[in-house]
Short mmCIF file of C-alpha atoms in Angstrom, two decimals:
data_model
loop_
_atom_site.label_atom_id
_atom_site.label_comp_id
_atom_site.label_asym_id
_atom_site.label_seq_id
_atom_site.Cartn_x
_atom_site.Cartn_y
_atom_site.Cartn_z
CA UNK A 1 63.06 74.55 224.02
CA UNK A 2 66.03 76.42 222.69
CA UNK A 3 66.37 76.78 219.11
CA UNK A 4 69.14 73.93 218.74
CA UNK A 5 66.64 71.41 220.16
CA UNK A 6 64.74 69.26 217.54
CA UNK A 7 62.75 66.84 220.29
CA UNK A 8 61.37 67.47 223.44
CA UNK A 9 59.60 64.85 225.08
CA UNK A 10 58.37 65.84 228.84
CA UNK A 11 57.47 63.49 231.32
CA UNK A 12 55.56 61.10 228.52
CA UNK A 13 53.65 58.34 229.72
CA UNK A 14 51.83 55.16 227.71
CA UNK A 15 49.84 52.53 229.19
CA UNK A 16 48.63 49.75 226.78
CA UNK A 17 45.58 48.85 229.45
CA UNK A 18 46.78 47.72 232.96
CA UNK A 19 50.47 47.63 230.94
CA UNK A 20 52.40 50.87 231.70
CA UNK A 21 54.87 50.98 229.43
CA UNK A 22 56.32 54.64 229.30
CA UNK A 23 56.76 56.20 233.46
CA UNK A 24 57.80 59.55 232.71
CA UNK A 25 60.31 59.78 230.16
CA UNK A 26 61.99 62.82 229.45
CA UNK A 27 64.31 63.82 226.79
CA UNK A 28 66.03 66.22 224.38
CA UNK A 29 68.01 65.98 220.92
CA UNK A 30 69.73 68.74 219.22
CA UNK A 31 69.92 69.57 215.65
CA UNK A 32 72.69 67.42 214.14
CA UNK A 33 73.10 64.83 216.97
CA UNK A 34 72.92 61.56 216.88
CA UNK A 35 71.33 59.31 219.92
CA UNK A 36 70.98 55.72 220.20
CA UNK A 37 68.43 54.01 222.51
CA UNK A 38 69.85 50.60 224.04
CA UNK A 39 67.74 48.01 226.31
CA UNK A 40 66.14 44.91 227.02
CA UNK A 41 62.50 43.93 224.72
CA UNK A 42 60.26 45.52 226.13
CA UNK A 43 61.53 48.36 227.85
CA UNK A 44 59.51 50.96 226.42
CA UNK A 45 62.32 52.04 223.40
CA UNK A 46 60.08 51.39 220.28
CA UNK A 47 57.04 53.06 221.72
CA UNK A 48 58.73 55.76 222.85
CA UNK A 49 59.85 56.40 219.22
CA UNK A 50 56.38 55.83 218.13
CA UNK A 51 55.59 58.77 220.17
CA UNK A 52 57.84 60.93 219.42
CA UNK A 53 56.03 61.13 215.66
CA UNK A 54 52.54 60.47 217.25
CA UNK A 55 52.05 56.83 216.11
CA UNK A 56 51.20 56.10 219.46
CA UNK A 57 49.26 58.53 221.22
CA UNK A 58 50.67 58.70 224.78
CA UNK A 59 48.71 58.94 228.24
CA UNK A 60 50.33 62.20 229.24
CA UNK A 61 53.10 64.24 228.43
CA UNK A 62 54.21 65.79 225.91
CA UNK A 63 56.66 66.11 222.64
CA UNK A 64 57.66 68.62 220.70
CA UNK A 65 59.57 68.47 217.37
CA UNK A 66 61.03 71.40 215.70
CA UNK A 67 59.38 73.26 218.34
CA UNK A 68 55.74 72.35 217.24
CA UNK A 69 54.23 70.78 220.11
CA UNK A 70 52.62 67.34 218.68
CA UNK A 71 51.12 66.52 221.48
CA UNK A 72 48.40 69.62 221.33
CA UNK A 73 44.73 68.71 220.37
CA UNK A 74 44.54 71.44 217.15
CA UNK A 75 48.24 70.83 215.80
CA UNK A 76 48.40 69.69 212.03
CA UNK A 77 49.77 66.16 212.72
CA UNK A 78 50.14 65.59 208.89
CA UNK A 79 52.48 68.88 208.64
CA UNK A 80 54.30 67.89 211.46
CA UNK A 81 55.07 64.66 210.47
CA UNK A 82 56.38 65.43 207.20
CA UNK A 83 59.65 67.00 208.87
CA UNK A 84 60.09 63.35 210.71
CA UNK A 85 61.20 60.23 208.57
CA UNK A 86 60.70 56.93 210.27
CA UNK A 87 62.56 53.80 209.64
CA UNK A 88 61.24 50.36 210.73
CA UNK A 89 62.38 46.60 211.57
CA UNK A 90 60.08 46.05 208.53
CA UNK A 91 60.47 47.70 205.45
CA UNK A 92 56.78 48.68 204.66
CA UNK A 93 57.83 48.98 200.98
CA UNK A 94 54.96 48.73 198.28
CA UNK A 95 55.17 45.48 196.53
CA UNK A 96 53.39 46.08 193.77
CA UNK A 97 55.66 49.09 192.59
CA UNK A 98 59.26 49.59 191.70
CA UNK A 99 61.87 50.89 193.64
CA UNK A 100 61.68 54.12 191.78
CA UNK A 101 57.98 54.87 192.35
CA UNK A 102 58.11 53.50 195.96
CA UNK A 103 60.14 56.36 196.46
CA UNK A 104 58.01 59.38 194.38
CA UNK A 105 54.41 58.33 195.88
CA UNK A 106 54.55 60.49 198.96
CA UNK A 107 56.45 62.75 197.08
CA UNK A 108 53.86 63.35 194.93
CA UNK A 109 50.90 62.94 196.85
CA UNK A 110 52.45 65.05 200.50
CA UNK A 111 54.56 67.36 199.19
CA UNK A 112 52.84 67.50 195.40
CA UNK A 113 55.90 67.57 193.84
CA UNK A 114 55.95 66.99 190.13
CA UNK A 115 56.99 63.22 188.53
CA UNK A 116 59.85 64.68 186.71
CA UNK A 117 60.95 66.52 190.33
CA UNK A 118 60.23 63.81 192.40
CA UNK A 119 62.28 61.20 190.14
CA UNK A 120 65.16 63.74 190.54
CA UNK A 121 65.24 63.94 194.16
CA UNK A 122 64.63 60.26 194.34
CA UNK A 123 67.29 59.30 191.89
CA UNK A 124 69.85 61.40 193.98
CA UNK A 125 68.75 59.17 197.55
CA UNK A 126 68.93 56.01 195.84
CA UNK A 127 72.74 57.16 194.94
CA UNK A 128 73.11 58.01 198.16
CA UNK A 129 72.69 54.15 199.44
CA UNK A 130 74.27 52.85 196.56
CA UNK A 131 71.34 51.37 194.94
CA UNK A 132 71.01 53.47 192.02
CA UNK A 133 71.12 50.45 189.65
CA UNK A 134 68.32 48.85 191.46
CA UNK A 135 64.97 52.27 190.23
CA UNK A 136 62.97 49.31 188.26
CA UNK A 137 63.93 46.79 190.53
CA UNK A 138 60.69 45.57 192.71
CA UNK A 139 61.06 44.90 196.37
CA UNK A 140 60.81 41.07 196.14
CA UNK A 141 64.05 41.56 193.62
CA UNK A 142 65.42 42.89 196.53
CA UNK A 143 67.38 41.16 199.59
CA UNK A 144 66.67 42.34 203.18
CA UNK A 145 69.68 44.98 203.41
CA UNK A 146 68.64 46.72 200.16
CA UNK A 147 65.03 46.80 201.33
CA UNK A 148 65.85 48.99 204.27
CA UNK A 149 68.28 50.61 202.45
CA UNK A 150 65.45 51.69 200.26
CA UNK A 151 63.25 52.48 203.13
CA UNK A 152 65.81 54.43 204.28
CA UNK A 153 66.24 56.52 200.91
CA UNK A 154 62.39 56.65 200.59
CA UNK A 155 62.24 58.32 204.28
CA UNK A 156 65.15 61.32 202.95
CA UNK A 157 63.19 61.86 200.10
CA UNK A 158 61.01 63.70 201.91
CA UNK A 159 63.34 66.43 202.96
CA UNK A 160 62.95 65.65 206.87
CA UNK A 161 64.15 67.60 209.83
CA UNK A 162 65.13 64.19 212.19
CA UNK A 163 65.05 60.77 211.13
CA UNK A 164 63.97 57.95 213.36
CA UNK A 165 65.07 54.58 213.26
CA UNK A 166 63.42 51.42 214.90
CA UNK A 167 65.93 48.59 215.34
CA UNK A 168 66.51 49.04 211.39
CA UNK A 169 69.12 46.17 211.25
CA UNK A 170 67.09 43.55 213.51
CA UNK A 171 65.11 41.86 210.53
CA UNK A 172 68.14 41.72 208.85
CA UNK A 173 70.93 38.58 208.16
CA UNK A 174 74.22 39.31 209.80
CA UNK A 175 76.04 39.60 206.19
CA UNK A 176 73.86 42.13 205.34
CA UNK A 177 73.70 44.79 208.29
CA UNK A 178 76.72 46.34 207.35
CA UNK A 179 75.73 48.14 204.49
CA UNK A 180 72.79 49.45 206.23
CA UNK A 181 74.94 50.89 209.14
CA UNK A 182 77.20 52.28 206.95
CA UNK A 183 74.32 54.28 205.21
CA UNK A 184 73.27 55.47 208.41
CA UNK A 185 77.18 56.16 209.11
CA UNK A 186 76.99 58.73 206.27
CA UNK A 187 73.61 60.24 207.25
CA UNK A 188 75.14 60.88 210.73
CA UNK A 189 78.30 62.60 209.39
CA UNK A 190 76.42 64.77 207.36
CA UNK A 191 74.78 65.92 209.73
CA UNK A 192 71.57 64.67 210.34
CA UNK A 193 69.31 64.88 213.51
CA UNK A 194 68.57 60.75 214.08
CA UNK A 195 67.53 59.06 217.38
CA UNK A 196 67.97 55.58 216.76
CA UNK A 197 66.86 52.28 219.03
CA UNK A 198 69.52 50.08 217.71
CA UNK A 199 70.93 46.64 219.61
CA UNK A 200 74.33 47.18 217.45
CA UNK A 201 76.54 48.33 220.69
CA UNK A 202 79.63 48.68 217.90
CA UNK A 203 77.63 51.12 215.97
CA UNK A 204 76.08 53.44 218.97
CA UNK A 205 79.39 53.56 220.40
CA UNK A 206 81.18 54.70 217.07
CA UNK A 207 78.39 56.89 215.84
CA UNK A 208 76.13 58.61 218.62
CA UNK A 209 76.78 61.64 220.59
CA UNK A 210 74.28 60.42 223.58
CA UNK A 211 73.24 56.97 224.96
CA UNK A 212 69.73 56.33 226.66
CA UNK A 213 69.80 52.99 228.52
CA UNK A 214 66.04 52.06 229.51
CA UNK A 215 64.55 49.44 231.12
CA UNK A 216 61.22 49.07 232.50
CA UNK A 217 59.52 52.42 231.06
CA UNK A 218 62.10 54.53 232.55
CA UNK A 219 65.01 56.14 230.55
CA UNK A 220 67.72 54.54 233.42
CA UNK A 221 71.45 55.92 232.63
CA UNK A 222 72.42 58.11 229.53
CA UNK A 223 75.41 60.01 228.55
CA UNK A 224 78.22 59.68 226.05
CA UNK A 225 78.86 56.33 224.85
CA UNK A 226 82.26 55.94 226.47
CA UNK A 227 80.37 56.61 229.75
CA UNK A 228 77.10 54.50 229.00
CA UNK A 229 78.30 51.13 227.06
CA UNK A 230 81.96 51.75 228.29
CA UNK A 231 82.25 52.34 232.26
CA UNK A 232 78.35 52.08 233.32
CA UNK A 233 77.46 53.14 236.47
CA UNK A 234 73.91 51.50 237.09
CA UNK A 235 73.47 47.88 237.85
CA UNK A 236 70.70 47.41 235.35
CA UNK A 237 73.00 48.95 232.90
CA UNK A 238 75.98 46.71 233.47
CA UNK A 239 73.60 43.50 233.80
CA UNK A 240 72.31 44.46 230.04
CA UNK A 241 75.68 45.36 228.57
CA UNK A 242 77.03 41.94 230.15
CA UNK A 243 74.32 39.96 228.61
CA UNK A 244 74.72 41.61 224.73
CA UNK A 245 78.58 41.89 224.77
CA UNK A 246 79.42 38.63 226.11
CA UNK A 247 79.91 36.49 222.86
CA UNK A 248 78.62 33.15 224.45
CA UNK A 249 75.56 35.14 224.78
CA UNK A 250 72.74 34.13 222.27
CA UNK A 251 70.64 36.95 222.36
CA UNK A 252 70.34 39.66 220.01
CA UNK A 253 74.50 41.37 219.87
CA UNK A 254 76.60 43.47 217.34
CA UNK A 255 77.93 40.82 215.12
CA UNK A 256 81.08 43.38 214.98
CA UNK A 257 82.05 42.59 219.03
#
């Protein structure tokens, strides 16, 4: 691993029983790039992210983040995963607590930062996503986009190293997707080390450096997304891209094409 790369995943496999899902996946991201995983359901894209921070515990393999290798039997999981944030389809906020402290729990409780600290770094995330109005707000207050928008600030408040992101838009109303890529947007132009498994085409051809195309357990085609989503070269590839870009199409599609 060279000391640009943030992940390493090496031939990873996962089998849920008879069910292989993962068949040797391989692949690198480099501090401050951004790449988006496209594909059909079930093609292996969320549980590979799952692995990547260990929330799946694969068959063989193995991934490293930040050069710690996660996959090792003695490595501090809980100190390694505090340099990954992970955002999901659902927004696993607390219910029962305001914006504000949904945001300073982990804070607190991880990284034992003090309430008066913890506010402050919070207060400055919750800017970031334009939702600074909403600290006392609870998540049923909340619509869908401003949910994950919290999420999303709630994940940065922990300082990480890479931020994942799980289809982050796919629970979401058309309407209110927008505002959640455009958070993301930002993230990516400042810099930020995300790998994302998205099904907005429009936004992993504008933001990402590097497209993975998988199907079946297998990462199939990859490369810049002019190459990938714009002149792709496998059949599987092509089939996929036909389905999501062609507006009569029902399926799931970037309400921007």
């Amino acid at each position: 691993m060279s000391d640009n790369t943030v992940i390493e995943v090496s031939e990873l496999h996962k089998a849920f029983g008879d069910l292989q899902v993962l068949r040797g996946v391989d692949l690198r991201v480099e501090r401050g790039e951004v790449v988006c995983i496209i594909g059909p359901s079930g093609s292996g894209k969320s549980t590979l992210l799952r692995c990547v921070n260990m929330l799946e515990q694969p068959n063989a393999g193995r991934v490293s983040v930040d050069g710690v290798d996660l996959t090792d039997p003695d490595v501090d999981i809980d100190a390694a995963r505090r340099r990954i944030g992970m955002v999901f389809q659902s927004f696993n906020l607390f219910g029962h607590l305001n914006v504000l402290d949904n945001l300073t729990v982990a804070q607190r409780k991880v990284l034992k930062r003090d309430k008066e600290n913890a506010e402050t770094v919070a207060r400055a995330n919750l800017t970031k996503v334009g939702l600074s109005e909403k600290e006392k707000s609870f998540p049923n207050q909340l619509s869908g986009g401003q949910q994950q928008r919290v999420a999303i600030a709630r994940a940065l408040s922990m300082d990480p190293d890479v931020m994942l992101f799980d289809e982050p838009t796919s629970a979401l109303d058309p309407e209110l997707v927008g505002d959640v890529l455009g958070v993301m947007r930002q993230l990516a132009d400042e810099g930020m080390t995300m790998l994302v498994v998205t099904h907005e085409m429009q936004f992993a051809r504008d933001v990402a450096d590097k497209v993975l195309f998988m199907d079946g357990g297998v990462i199939v085609e990859q490369g810049d997304p002019e190459q990938v989503i714009g002149a792709p070269q496998h059949e599987r590839t092509k089939s996929f891209l036909a389905r999501v870009l062609d507006p009569t199409h029902h399926g799931p599609s970037d309400p921007a094409l």
